[in-house]
Each structure stands twice: as structure tokens, then as C-alpha cells.
Amino acid sequence: MMSIKSILLWRILPSIALALACFVGYLSQHELPLGLFFTIIIPASNGVLPPQIFGHGKMKGTPEVPDDLSPQPRPENEMFLTLPGSGDLMPQNGVGMCCRPTAYDDELVYRSTLWYLLLGGRHIDGAQLYLNSKAVGRGIREAMRRGVKREEIFLTSKIFPTHYGYESTMKVVKSELDDLGLEYIDLFLLHFPSSGPLGSPCSKEGKGISQCRKETWQALSELRNKGNIRNAGVSNFAVKHIQELEAMTDVAPVANNQISFSPFVPEKAMETVEYCHQRNMTVTAYMPLGGQHQRSLVMRDLAGLSTKLGKSVSQIMLRWAIQSGCAVIPGTGNPNHMKENLSVYEIELSDAEMKQINELKYNAKGYMNMDTNMFD
Ligand SMILES: NC(=O)c1ccc[n+]([C@@H]2O[C@H](COP(=O)([O-])OP(=O)(O)OC[C@H]3O[C@@H](n4cnc5c(N)ncnc54)[C@H](OP(=O)(O)O)[C@@H]3O)[C@@H](O)[C@H]2O)c1
């Protein structure tokens, strides 16, 4: 009879190693292994069978959109940020398309996009990495069929650093446009300053990451001139990375920096926001509700203000970021949350309430400091 130790050593551990090797092999077959990893791990870690493996359209979380639902009025007192260069107006209140189980089931992504646009929202945040652009595009096109005008929609996408490089950027933007089924993308971002040890077509030619970022920017600038994208920007960039692009000549202005921004981010993030605002760049706050993991801290620290104002904690957080001069892209697949989030144009926080929230700051879990040498 085998002891528990030998069962562990000769049966269980090899099985785990084999399963892991198969999983890594499966991921590495994909054009964007990290994207595929998220489509599996985010639903799985929330106790949901990943649609990528078990099939789309089976998950719950976003109800079907009624066939007779037509576009509702846009929010009253809607606010916008003006992008440098194009003068385009970006609605300050958007919706994000990653990082929750419902963002990885194509049917629910389609419904979320359609719900959001029909409820009056007009700003959608997507990315190559989220592997859901086809479903987002399907939702946008159905909303257009029901009467939403393309020129009112502000759509963002992003290129992941494993694809940095001139030729590769041209291909990624084309592929995003094909997947979306649209003629142009409103804002295209460099997703991260670097992907650390993961290479890119550019780095495989022996070029450094700084050179690869610049070649990517050059390509985005040309695509902007051709009208394939209307604005170019960055995401997770520290001031030093932005300055590198600002030093280039005859290229697009940096129109936007999308960073993790909520009352809980460290001082460093506040400095980045201040720099962008001084340089006339717009800032978009991702994880404006603190993401799934900060939720309990947020609920604890803003409960008092929520009771006093008769508004939800989410609404207070979104309004705080908007009044701090940023756009927000809360992620949700829930139409009730969309309505709640879109209604924050109606709230106004006083200077004293803004100050009270500003003083909550502490180092957020999961906040990535890009201002380290690792991302140079
Ligand atoms: N550039 C980058 O590197 C980067 C990184 C991360 C995220 N992003 C972008 O930023 C977006 C937002 O970030 P995130 O989704 O991670 O974090 P988040 O917006 O701070 O939080 C999303 C979570 O909040 C819940 N939620 C949304 N509205 C709510 C409401 N009114 N009441 C209660 N719960 C609510 C959502 O659940 P329900 O679905 O149940 O509503 C979801 O679990 C992403 O979708 C993505 O587009 C960009």
C-alpha cells in the first residue's frame, strides 16, 4: 500500500506539473498569451467556468437587452474633456471592458456594450489585451442600428507592449478595426511602458524598450494622420515615459494617459495626474472604484459620507475623480450599475467633501508603480 507521501510525490505532483505544462503550452499557442490567461483566470478566480474554454453565452450577470429598447437620452449636465490636437470631446463618464467575469463572455460583452449605449453612455474603454473587441464592436454596431450615432461614441483601444514596433502596430490597429467592424478608433493607447521580460517584434530586432515605444508612437502618429485613429495616448506611463514621447518631433501630441486612479492611489499617481494636466493632456481613471479587491476598504472608508449625501459609495468615488479633472471608466456588466454610474453628473461634492476624500489616500493594493527602472 502506498503512503500518503508517495501518492503525493508520484501521482499528485506529476499530475499538477503535467496540467501546468499543458496550460502553459495552450497559452503560448495564442497570439496574446497574457490576454488568454486573463480570460481564464478572472472568471475562474470568481468561481465561474471560463467561457473561453466552456463556451460563450452560458454565464449569468448581464440580462438580455429587450428588442424594443431604443436609445435613451444622454445624461443631463454631461461633462467632457477636450483632447489636445484634435479638439475631440471625450465624455468624462465611461464604461470599462475588462477585469470582471462578465468581460470575458462574448455574449455578455455584446449585451453590456449595447445596454450602456442605449442607456445614454457614450465612452467605452477596450483593448487588444481584453480579447473581446469583436463582441464590443457587435454591441456598438447594434446600438448604431437602433439610432445611436457613431460620431457620439468615444471608443478607446490599446496595444499591448508584446506587440510594440512600427510594423506590428500597423497590424494591431488594422486587426482591432477589423474585429470591431468600425472605420476608426477614437483613442489608441500604448497599454504599458513595457512588458518586462516578455519580448516584442521590435525588441527581437535588438532594439531597447525606449526605442520600441518611440517606433510604436511613430506608427500611431501616421495612423492618426490617415484617420484610422483620431487620437493617440498612453496608459500606465510615468512622467519620464511621457517626456520621452514629448521630445519626439512631427508626431501626434500625447492626448491621454490612462492610469489607476481613485482616492486610494499613492501620492506618486497624484503627481502624474498633475503633470498631465499641466501639459494639457487628459487623464482617464481606471479602477476608479478601486477594482474588485479594494471594494471592502472603499465601503468602510466612505460609508459615512455616503450616508450623509444619500449617494452610493461608487457614485461618490466616480464624482470625486470627475471633479479631480479625470474621465472615469468604471467596469460593469450590470445595467443597474451603469445607470447608477451614469447619474453622477447630477452630484456635486463641496470643497470640504473633496478634501475629506483626498485625505483618505494610502498605498493601494495592486497599484503598479511604473516609475521604477523595471519599466525603462
Ligand atoms: N489601462 C490599464 O492598464 C487598465 C487596467 C485595469 C483596468 N482598466 C480599465 O478600467 C476599467 C475599470 O477597472 P476595473 O473594472 O478593474 O475596476 P473598477 O471599475 O474600479 O471596479 C469594477 C468592479 O466594480 C463593480 N461595480 C461597477 N459599478 C458598480 C456600482 N455602481 N456599484 C457596485 N459595484 C459596481 C463591478 O461589478 P459589476 O459588474 O457587478 O457591476 C466590478 O466588479 C476596466 O474595465 C478597463 O476598461 C485599464
Short mmCIF file of C-alpha atoms and ligand atoms in Angstrom, two decimals:
data_model
loop_
_atom_site.label_atom_id
_atom_site.label_comp_id
_atom_site.label_asym_id
_atom_site.label_seq_id
_atom_site.Cartn_x
_atom_site.Cartn_y
_atom_site.Cartn_z
CA MET A 1 0.00 0.00 0.00
CA MET A 2 1.37 3.45 -0.95
CA SER A 3 1.89 6.02 1.79
CA ILE A 4 0.32 9.48 1.52
CA LYS A 5 3.82 10.85 0.91
CA SER A 6 4.41 8.56 -2.07
CA ILE A 7 0.96 9.26 -3.52
CA LEU A 8 1.76 12.97 -3.31
CA LEU A 9 5.24 12.52 -4.79
CA TRP A 10 4.46 10.02 -7.58
CA ARG A 11 0.86 10.72 -8.51
CA ILE A 12 -0.37 14.18 -7.48
CA LEU A 13 2.72 16.34 -8.08
CA PRO A 14 3.42 14.91 -11.57
CA SER A 15 -0.27 15.38 -12.47
CA ILE A 16 -0.12 19.03 -11.36
CA ALA A 17 3.15 19.55 -13.28
CA LEU A 18 1.61 17.97 -16.40
CA ALA A 19 -1.56 20.09 -16.11
CA LEU A 20 0.55 23.25 -15.67
CA ALA A 21 2.74 22.35 -18.66
CA CYS A 22 -0.39 21.76 -20.80
CA PHE A 23 -1.86 25.09 -19.61
CA VAL A 24 1.35 26.99 -20.44
CA GLY A 25 1.51 25.20 -23.82
CA TYR A 26 -2.12 26.13 -24.52
CA LEU A 27 -1.48 29.78 -23.60
CA SER A 28 1.71 30.04 -25.64
CA GLN A 29 -0.10 28.97 -28.84
CA HIS A 30 -2.06 32.20 -28.67
CA GLU A 31 -1.13 35.49 -30.30
CA LEU A 32 -1.54 37.19 -26.88
CA PRO A 33 -0.87 34.58 -24.13
CA LEU A 34 -1.34 37.05 -21.27
CA GLY A 35 -4.73 38.11 -22.65
CA LEU A 36 -5.80 34.46 -22.88
CA PHE A 37 -4.55 33.91 -19.32
CA PHE A 38 -6.82 36.71 -18.02
CA THR A 39 -9.85 35.39 -19.92
CA ILE A 40 -9.44 32.15 -17.98
CA ILE A 41 -8.11 33.21 -14.60
CA ILE A 42 -10.53 36.10 -13.91
CA PRO A 43 -13.73 34.07 -14.33
CA ALA A 44 -12.15 31.01 -12.63
CA SER A 45 -10.99 33.00 -9.59
CA ASN A 46 -14.56 34.29 -9.22
CA GLY A 47 -15.96 30.74 -9.26
CA VAL A 48 -17.25 30.96 -12.85
CA LEU A 49 -16.44 28.48 -15.64
CA PRO A 50 -14.29 30.41 -18.15
CA PRO A 51 -16.35 30.95 -21.35
CA GLN A 52 -13.10 30.82 -23.34
CA ILE A 53 -12.97 27.08 -22.55
CA PHE A 54 -16.59 26.13 -21.78
CA GLY A 55 -18.35 28.27 -24.40
CA HIS A 56 -19.79 31.78 -24.51
CA GLY A 57 -23.38 32.74 -23.71
CA LYS A 58 -23.80 30.48 -20.67
CA MET A 59 -22.72 32.89 -17.93
CA LYS A 60 -25.21 34.98 -15.92
CA GLY A 61 -24.62 38.62 -14.99
CA THR A 62 -25.86 40.78 -17.85
CA PRO A 63 -29.52 40.38 -18.84
CA GLU A 64 -30.61 40.29 -22.47
CA VAL A 65 -31.36 43.69 -23.98
CA PRO A 66 -35.06 43.97 -24.94
CA ASP A 67 -35.53 44.08 -28.73
CA ASP A 68 -37.72 47.18 -28.45
CA LEU A 69 -35.33 49.20 -26.24
CA SER A 70 -34.37 52.33 -28.17
CA PRO A 71 -31.68 54.87 -27.23
CA GLN A 72 -32.48 56.78 -24.02
CA PRO A 73 -31.48 60.45 -23.64
CA ARG A 74 -27.87 61.14 -22.77
CA PRO A 75 -27.21 62.15 -19.15
CA GLU A 76 -28.16 65.68 -18.17
CA ASN A 77 -25.24 68.03 -17.46
CA GLU A 78 -22.86 65.59 -19.20
CA MET A 79 -19.22 66.69 -18.89
CA PHE A 80 -16.39 66.28 -21.40
CA LEU A 81 -12.61 66.58 -21.60
CA THR A 82 -11.07 68.16 -24.71
CA LEU A 83 -8.26 66.18 -26.30
CA PRO A 84 -5.22 68.19 -27.37
CA GLY A 85 -4.51 68.18 -31.10
CA SER A 86 -7.88 67.03 -32.43
CA GLY A 87 -10.10 69.04 -30.07
CA ASP A 88 -12.31 65.92 -29.79
CA LEU A 89 -14.59 65.76 -26.77
CA MET A 90 -14.28 62.69 -24.55
CA PRO A 91 -17.29 62.09 -22.26
CA GLN A 92 -15.93 62.14 -18.71
CA ASN A 93 -18.01 59.14 -17.73
CA GLY A 94 -17.40 55.84 -19.50
CA VAL A 95 -17.51 52.08 -19.07
CA GLY A 96 -14.58 49.64 -18.91
CA MET A 97 -14.44 46.29 -20.67
CA CYS A 98 -12.05 44.15 -18.65
CA CYS A 99 -11.19 42.55 -15.38
CA ARG A 100 -14.54 41.09 -14.24
CA PRO A 101 -16.05 37.72 -15.27
CA THR A 102 -18.73 39.33 -17.48
CA ALA A 103 -15.99 40.95 -19.59
CA TYR A 104 -14.85 37.53 -20.83
CA ASP A 105 -18.12 36.12 -22.14
CA ASP A 106 -18.65 37.49 -25.64
CA GLU A 107 -22.44 37.40 -25.36
CA LEU A 108 -22.34 39.40 -22.10
CA VAL A 109 -19.81 41.87 -23.55
CA TYR A 110 -22.15 42.40 -26.51
CA ARG A 111 -25.10 42.97 -24.14
CA SER A 112 -23.06 45.25 -21.81
CA THR A 113 -21.95 47.43 -24.71
CA LEU A 114 -25.48 47.65 -26.07
CA TRP A 115 -27.08 48.34 -22.65
CA TYR A 116 -24.54 51.07 -21.92
CA LEU A 117 -25.03 52.88 -25.23
CA LEU A 118 -28.83 52.59 -25.10
CA LEU A 119 -28.83 53.93 -21.52
CA GLY A 120 -27.15 57.09 -22.78
CA GLY A 121 -23.45 56.37 -22.13
CA ARG A 122 -21.02 57.15 -24.94
CA HIS A 123 -17.48 56.33 -23.76
CA ILE A 124 -16.21 52.73 -24.00
CA ASP A 125 -12.78 51.50 -22.93
CA GLY A 126 -11.44 48.42 -24.68
CA ALA A 127 -8.04 46.94 -25.55
CA GLN A 128 -6.29 44.35 -27.70
CA LEU A 129 -5.43 42.54 -24.42
CA TYR A 130 -9.08 42.02 -23.42
CA LEU A 131 -9.69 39.75 -26.45
CA ASN A 132 -13.29 40.95 -26.67
CA SER A 133 -13.18 43.61 -29.41
CA LYS A 134 -15.40 41.59 -31.76
CA ALA A 135 -18.15 41.50 -29.11
CA VAL A 136 -17.69 45.21 -28.28
CA GLY A 137 -17.92 46.05 -32.00
CA ARG A 138 -21.07 43.93 -32.35
CA GLY A 139 -22.67 45.87 -29.47
CA ILE A 140 -21.67 49.23 -30.96
CA ARG A 141 -22.99 48.32 -34.40
CA GLU A 142 -26.31 47.11 -32.95
CA ALA A 143 -26.64 50.37 -30.96
CA MET A 144 -25.96 52.31 -34.19
CA ARG A 145 -28.62 50.27 -35.95
CA ARG A 146 -31.03 51.36 -33.19
CA GLY A 147 -30.17 55.03 -33.68
CA VAL A 148 -27.00 55.86 -31.69
CA LYS A 149 -24.71 57.98 -33.87
CA ARG A 150 -21.14 56.78 -34.40
CA GLU A 151 -19.79 60.32 -34.02
CA GLU A 152 -21.24 60.49 -30.49
CA ILE A 153 -19.43 57.31 -29.40
CA PHE A 154 -15.93 57.65 -27.97
CA LEU A 155 -14.08 54.34 -28.23
CA THR A 156 -10.63 53.63 -26.81
CA SER A 157 -8.37 50.66 -27.58
CA LYS A 158 -4.80 49.85 -26.64
CA ILE A 159 -1.79 47.99 -27.99
CA PHE A 160 0.00 45.64 -25.55
CA PRO A 161 3.82 46.03 -25.26
CA THR A 162 4.45 42.48 -26.52
CA HIS A 163 3.36 43.94 -29.90
CA TYR A 164 5.36 47.18 -29.86
CA GLY A 165 7.20 48.10 -33.05
CA TYR A 166 6.32 50.03 -36.22
CA GLU A 167 5.03 47.22 -38.48
CA SER A 168 3.44 45.35 -35.64
CA THR A 169 1.49 48.45 -34.52
CA MET A 170 0.16 48.89 -38.05
CA LYS A 171 -1.07 45.27 -37.97
CA VAL A 172 -2.61 45.51 -34.47
CA VAL A 173 -4.59 48.66 -35.28
CA LYS A 174 -5.85 47.08 -38.51
CA SER A 175 -6.82 43.92 -36.69
CA GLU A 176 -8.64 45.92 -33.96
CA LEU A 177 -10.55 47.85 -36.64
CA ASP A 178 -11.46 44.59 -38.40
CA ASP A 179 -12.60 42.95 -35.15
CA LEU A 180 -14.65 45.99 -34.16
CA GLY A 181 -16.08 46.38 -37.66
CA LEU A 182 -15.58 50.14 -37.47
CA GLU A 183 -13.77 52.67 -39.66
CA TYR A 184 -11.87 54.44 -36.91
CA ILE A 185 -10.99 54.26 -33.23
CA ASP A 186 -11.25 57.48 -31.24
CA LEU A 187 -8.25 56.97 -28.98
CA PHE A 188 -5.46 54.41 -29.25
CA LEU A 189 -3.11 53.92 -26.29
CA LEU A 190 0.22 52.26 -25.57
CA HIS A 191 -1.08 49.96 -22.80
CA PHE A 192 2.04 49.80 -20.58
CA PRO A 193 5.51 51.32 -20.85
CA SER A 194 6.93 47.79 -21.07
CA SER A 195 6.03 44.13 -20.66
CA GLY A 196 9.13 43.39 -18.58
CA PRO A 197 10.89 40.22 -19.79
CA LEU A 198 8.26 39.38 -22.44
CA GLY A 199 9.66 40.49 -25.79
CA SER A 200 8.10 42.26 -28.76
CA PRO A 201 8.75 42.13 -32.52
CA CYS A 202 10.75 45.31 -32.01
CA SER A 203 12.87 44.02 -29.11
CA LYS A 204 13.57 40.84 -31.12
CA GLU A 205 15.38 43.11 -33.60
CA GLY A 206 17.72 44.04 -30.74
CA LYS A 207 16.15 47.42 -30.01
CA GLY A 208 15.65 48.71 -26.47
CA ILE A 209 12.20 49.30 -24.98
CA SER A 210 12.54 53.07 -25.24
CA GLN A 211 13.20 52.81 -29.00
CA CYS A 212 10.28 50.36 -29.32
CA ARG A 213 7.90 52.79 -27.60
CA LYS A 214 9.02 55.54 -29.99
CA GLU A 215 8.56 53.37 -33.09
CA THR A 216 5.09 52.44 -31.86
CA TRP A 217 4.33 56.13 -31.33
CA GLN A 218 5.58 56.96 -34.82
CA ALA A 219 3.22 54.35 -36.26
CA LEU A 220 0.26 55.63 -34.22
CA SER A 221 1.03 59.19 -35.39
CA GLU A 222 0.88 58.05 -39.02
CA LEU A 223 -2.34 56.11 -38.43
CA ARG A 224 -3.76 59.28 -36.87
CA ASN A 225 -2.83 61.28 -39.97
CA LYS A 226 -4.59 58.67 -42.13
CA GLY A 227 -7.73 58.82 -39.95
CA ASN A 228 -7.61 55.19 -38.74
CA ILE A 229 -7.35 56.51 -35.21
CA ARG A 230 -8.37 60.01 -34.15
CA ASN A 231 -6.07 60.45 -31.11
CA ALA A 232 -3.03 58.71 -29.62
CA GLY A 233 -2.23 58.32 -25.96
CA VAL A 234 -0.58 56.18 -23.29
CA SER A 235 -1.54 54.13 -20.27
CA ASN A 236 0.33 53.41 -17.04
CA PHE A 237 3.03 55.84 -18.15
CA ALA A 238 5.14 57.63 -15.52
CA VAL A 239 6.22 61.21 -16.23
CA LYS A 240 9.62 60.09 -17.58
CA HIS A 241 7.97 57.85 -20.18
CA ILE A 242 5.68 60.65 -21.33
CA GLN A 243 8.60 63.06 -21.62
CA GLU A 244 10.35 60.60 -23.94
CA LEU A 245 7.44 60.88 -26.42
CA GLU A 246 7.11 64.63 -25.91
CA ALA A 247 10.72 65.00 -27.06
CA MET A 248 9.90 63.49 -30.48
CA THR A 249 9.21 65.84 -33.37
CA ASP A 250 6.48 65.76 -36.04
CA VAL A 251 4.40 63.22 -34.16
CA ALA A 252 0.97 63.21 -32.51
CA PRO A 253 0.59 65.02 -29.20
CA VAL A 254 0.10 62.74 -26.19
CA ALA A 255 -3.65 63.19 -25.83
CA ASN A 256 -4.33 60.99 -22.81
CA ASN A 257 -2.75 58.98 -20.00
CA GLN A 258 -4.93 56.23 -18.57
CA ILE A 259 -3.84 55.30 -15.06
CA SER A 260 -5.13 53.63 -11.94
CA PHE A 261 -6.75 56.49 -10.07
CA SER A 262 -9.06 56.52 -7.09
CA PRO A 263 -8.92 58.17 -3.67
CA PHE A 264 -6.67 55.28 -2.61
CA VAL A 265 -3.74 55.59 -5.01
CA PRO A 266 -0.37 56.77 -3.68
CA GLU A 267 0.98 60.29 -3.94
CA LYS A 268 3.08 59.31 -6.99
CA ALA A 269 -0.10 58.86 -9.04
CA MET A 270 -1.31 62.29 -7.97
CA GLU A 271 1.96 63.77 -9.25
CA THR A 272 1.46 62.06 -12.62
CA VAL A 273 -2.06 63.47 -12.87
CA GLU A 274 -0.77 66.96 -12.05
CA TYR A 275 1.95 66.68 -14.70
CA CYS A 276 -0.55 65.59 -17.37
CA HIS A 277 -2.96 68.37 -16.50
CA GLN A 278 -0.17 70.98 -16.60
CA ARG A 279 0.78 69.69 -20.06
CA ASN A 280 -2.85 69.83 -21.23
CA MET A 281 -3.12 66.01 -21.52
CA THR A 282 -6.34 64.37 -20.45
CA VAL A 283 -6.26 61.69 -17.74
CA THR A 284 -8.55 58.66 -17.57
CA ALA A 285 -9.00 56.94 -14.22
CA TYR A 286 -9.05 53.17 -14.48
CA MET A 287 -10.18 51.10 -11.49
CA PRO A 288 -11.96 54.26 -10.30
CA LEU A 289 -13.95 52.14 -7.84
CA GLY A 290 -10.77 50.57 -6.51
CA GLY A 291 -11.26 47.40 -8.59
CA GLN A 292 -12.74 44.22 -7.18
CA HIS A 293 -10.07 43.90 -4.49
CA GLN A 294 -10.36 47.34 -2.89
CA ARG A 295 -14.11 47.19 -2.53
CA SER A 296 -14.17 46.45 1.23
CA LEU A 297 -11.73 49.29 2.04
CA VAL A 298 -13.76 51.67 -0.07
CA MET A 299 -17.03 50.69 1.56
CA ARG A 300 -15.51 51.13 5.02
CA ASP A 301 -13.83 54.48 4.41
CA LEU A 302 -16.61 56.21 2.51
CA ALA A 303 -19.63 54.80 4.36
CA GLY A 304 -20.11 57.95 6.48
CA LEU A 305 -20.06 60.32 3.51
CA SER A 306 -22.37 58.02 1.58
CA THR A 307 -24.98 58.17 4.37
CA LYS A 308 -24.60 61.95 4.72
CA LEU A 309 -25.04 62.61 0.97
CA GLY A 310 -27.60 59.88 0.29
CA LYS A 311 -25.45 58.67 -2.62
CA SER A 312 -23.73 55.31 -3.09
CA VAL A 313 -20.03 54.90 -2.37
CA SER A 314 -19.49 54.17 -6.10
CA GLN A 315 -21.17 57.42 -7.08
CA ILE A 316 -19.05 59.41 -4.61
CA MET A 317 -15.83 57.83 -5.90
CA LEU A 318 -16.69 58.48 -9.54
CA ARG A 319 -17.73 62.04 -8.84
CA TRP A 320 -14.50 62.64 -6.88
CA ALA A 321 -12.40 61.54 -9.89
CA ILE A 322 -14.51 63.63 -12.30
CA GLN A 323 -14.17 66.71 -10.08
CA SER A 324 -10.42 65.99 -9.92
CA GLY A 325 -10.45 66.63 -13.68
CA CYS A 326 -10.29 62.99 -14.87
CA ALA A 327 -12.51 60.80 -17.01
CA VAL A 328 -13.72 57.58 -15.33
CA ILE A 329 -14.29 54.13 -16.86
CA PRO A 330 -15.93 52.00 -14.15
CA GLY A 331 -16.13 48.39 -15.26
CA THR A 332 -19.57 46.83 -15.08
CA GLY A 333 -21.77 44.38 -16.92
CA ASN A 334 -24.78 45.27 -14.76
CA PRO A 335 -27.25 47.72 -16.35
CA ASN A 336 -28.39 48.95 -12.91
CA HIS A 337 -24.81 49.81 -12.01
CA MET A 338 -24.47 51.53 -15.41
CA LYS A 339 -27.48 53.75 -14.62
CA GLU A 340 -26.12 54.50 -11.16
CA ASN A 341 -22.68 55.33 -12.53
CA LEU A 342 -24.04 57.50 -15.35
CA SER A 343 -26.08 59.56 -12.90
CA VAL A 344 -23.03 61.06 -11.18
CA TYR A 345 -23.17 64.17 -13.38
CA GLU A 346 -26.07 65.19 -11.11
CA ILE A 347 -23.97 65.18 -7.91
CA GLU A 348 -21.63 67.96 -6.80
CA LEU A 349 -19.13 67.45 -3.98
CA SER A 350 -18.25 70.53 -1.92
CA ASP A 351 -14.63 71.62 -1.44
CA ALA A 352 -14.78 70.25 2.11
CA GLU A 353 -16.05 66.86 0.88
CA MET A 354 -13.36 66.72 -1.84
CA LYS A 355 -10.74 67.47 0.85
CA GLN A 356 -12.15 64.78 3.14
CA ILE A 357 -11.81 62.20 0.31
CA ASN A 358 -8.35 63.46 -0.69
CA GLU A 359 -7.18 62.77 2.85
CA LEU A 360 -8.09 59.07 2.58
CA LYS A 361 -5.02 58.38 0.45
CA TYR A 362 -2.84 55.38 1.25
CA ASN A 363 -0.92 52.89 -0.83
CA ALA A 364 -3.43 50.87 -2.77
CA LYS A 365 -3.09 47.11 -3.04
CA GLY A 366 -2.27 46.18 -6.58
CA TYR A 367 -1.17 49.68 -7.57
CA MET A 368 1.69 49.33 -10.04
CA ASN A 369 4.37 51.96 -9.72
CA MET A 370 5.68 52.42 -13.26
CA ASP A 371 8.29 54.90 -12.14
CA THR A 372 10.86 52.17 -11.45
CA ASN A 373 13.78 51.04 -13.60
CA MET A 374 11.93 47.81 -14.37
CA PHE A 375 9.86 49.68 -16.96
CA ASP A 376 12.64 51.73 -18.58
N1 LIG B 1 -5.06 50.61 -18.70
C1 LIG B 1 -4.96 49.61 -17.85
O1 LIG B 1 -3.87 49.08 -17.60
C2 LIG B 1 -6.19 49.12 -17.15
C3 LIG B 1 -6.08 48.23 -16.07
C4 LIG B 1 -7.25 47.82 -15.45
C5 LIG B 1 -8.48 48.27 -15.88
N2 LIG B 1 -8.56 49.13 -16.96
C6 LIG B 1 -9.86 49.64 -17.47
O2 LIG B 1 -10.55 50.25 -16.39
C7 LIG B 1 -11.84 49.66 -16.27
C8 LIG B 1 -12.28 49.71 -14.83
O3 LIG B 1 -11.41 48.99 -13.98
P1 LIG B 1 -11.91 47.72 -13.16
O4 LIG B 1 -13.10 47.17 -13.85
O5 LIG B 1 -10.76 46.82 -12.92
O6 LIG B 1 -12.26 48.32 -11.73
P2 LIG B 1 -13.43 49.23 -11.17
O7 LIG B 1 -14.16 49.92 -12.23
O8 LIG B 1 -12.84 50.04 -10.08
O9 LIG B 1 -14.36 48.14 -10.46
C9 LIG B 1 -15.12 47.23 -11.20
C10 LIG B 1 -15.97 46.44 -10.22
O10 LIG B 1 -16.91 47.32 -9.60
C11 LIG B 1 -18.23 46.80 -9.75
N3 LIG B 1 -19.12 47.95 -9.96
C12 LIG B 1 -19.19 48.79 -11.02
N4 LIG B 1 -20.13 49.74 -10.82
C13 LIG B 1 -20.66 49.48 -9.60
C14 LIG B 1 -21.67 50.09 -8.84
N5 LIG B 1 -22.34 51.17 -9.26
N6 LIG B 1 -21.97 49.55 -7.62
C15 LIG B 1 -21.33 48.46 -7.16
N7 LIG B 1 -20.35 47.84 -7.84
C16 LIG B 1 -20.02 48.34 -9.05
C17 LIG B 1 -18.19 45.86 -10.93
O11 LIG B 1 -19.08 44.78 -10.75
P3 LIG B 1 -20.42 44.61 -11.62
O12 LIG B 1 -20.02 44.10 -12.98
O13 LIG B 1 -21.21 43.65 -10.82
O14 LIG B 1 -21.08 45.95 -11.71
C18 LIG B 1 -16.74 45.37 -10.92
O15 LIG B 1 -16.62 44.20 -10.13
C19 LIG B 1 -11.66 48.25 -16.84
O16 LIG B 1 -12.88 47.63 -17.16
C20 LIG B 1 -10.76 48.54 -18.03
O17 LIG B 1 -11.51 49.03 -19.12
C21 LIG B 1 -7.43 49.56 -17.59
#
